[in-house]
Amino acid sequence: MSSATGCSNQTQIAKLTVEGKEFELPVVVGTENERAIDITQLRKNAGYITLDDGYMNTGSTTSAITYLDGEEGTLRYRGYAIEDIAEHCDFVETSYLLIYGKLPTANELNDFRESIRRHTMIHEDMRSFYNGFPRDAHPMAILSSVVGALSTFYQDSLDPHDARQVQISIHRLLAKLPTIAAYSYKKSIGQPFNYPKNDLSYCENFLRLMFAVPTEEYDPDPDFVNALNLLLIVHADHEQNCSTSTVRMVGSSNANLFASISAGICALWGPLHGGANEACVNMLKQIADDGCNVQKYVDMAKDKKSNFRLMGFGHRVYKSYDPRATIIKKACDKLLGRLHLTDPLFDVAKKLEEVALKDPYFVERKLYPNVDFYSGVIYRAMGLPVQMFTVLFAIGRLPGWIAHWVEMHQSAATKIGRPRQVYTGANLRPLIPMKDRT
Ligand code: ACO
């Protein structure tokens, strides 16, 4: 496995003057010339910490996995452009690339696929967990619970410092996540769970687990398989986002891989992060039902009193078009065309984008469609229910989470994640006896 490399020797120094004293801070330069002021010794030397709500300016680590340039709209996995990967690789190959740091040879890829195929079933006792969940439970809640529970069934592969155990856990997770996810859907509609079929590809298997019924033959539609493959690839990693940072944070305490990924799934669920794909389709539906009055919703998003945001718009890092949204929008057009489908929500989305991108509010704030804006339209065309959209995101993001967890454990610089704070509460005061409290 490759480890985080590529920081040049620090030839530059930043100077900080506090209370008349000057402190020298090394400058770290990444392989794409990104610069960071290294403050690891700041508190020790100067007695100060830095404050950065939402980590807008804080690099939590160096990393050799994914490069993105938010101004240029660039995204690369391990140095390869997302556009090239989306065109030439499949999701399992992309997972190998992210986790092991290199494109696999034909033999390496075959072995990897074979191993994943052989781990797709979940323990029969685990299947019975699903009986305990309410039928209307959100599948993300089920997903995080069942993934967390993998550490109860696979106690032989929990040691984060044992390379072989980590390997087994990685393969188990990649293989079982689609099965766990599909069962949450089957549970919600009261259908029997299918067993995986190991002669199928990763995406074919997932579609079969989702849609096959015991009474009929099921052949996954190749257009759906291709679209799903593409969507999983473009979601596969996005450097230090909220869920990935969560996986790294939890993993930094030496919690096992299953526990760390379960925490990442919870972080992804929120509507400001991966949950935006579900929220976005619900918003598009609301606009369509409201007579497609796009301007009304653009105005609402601009109104600071309304609390309404255009879901699927804006990004912490991208200040130009999200390259993933470009790929997905093209795939949407292609899939709907091939299926001879028109989806009114796709029309609303395109109209919304057109109106918003001409509006000074969105232009000035550099708010563009993000990865979640068009993905839901494809999922709908494939017959996936809206509650499963964020689950699909989780399946796609899994190799990225794993790659970061592994990189963190391989880095000599890793310490337990433990930010500091600036305390703003009451100073020491005498405890008030109960009888005197008002
Ligand atoms: N609709 C309307 N206004 C917006 C939107 C939006 N979608 N996004 C940002 N803004 C405005 C903010 O109100 C703020 O305006 P102000 O400067 O007048 O106060 C300005 O743009 C900057 O926004 P912040 O919230 O400060 O930017 P931040 O980087 O913290 O948030 C986020 C990024 C969470 C993605 C935000 O753009 C958002 O809420 N988008 C909608 C939810 C969404 O699509 N999330 C998915 C992101 S991609 C992913 O995680 C997979």
PDB file of C-alpha atoms in Angstrom, residues 120 229 277 333:
ATOM      1  CA  THR A 120     -20.851 -10.965  -0.355  1.00  0.00           C
ATOM      2  CA  ASN A 229     -21.002   2.072 -11.998  1.00  0.00           C
ATOM      3  CA  ASN A 277     -29.217  13.986  -2.848  1.00  0.00           C
ATOM      4  CA  ASP A 333     -29.161  12.989 -20.533  1.00  0.00           C
TER       5      ASP A 333
END
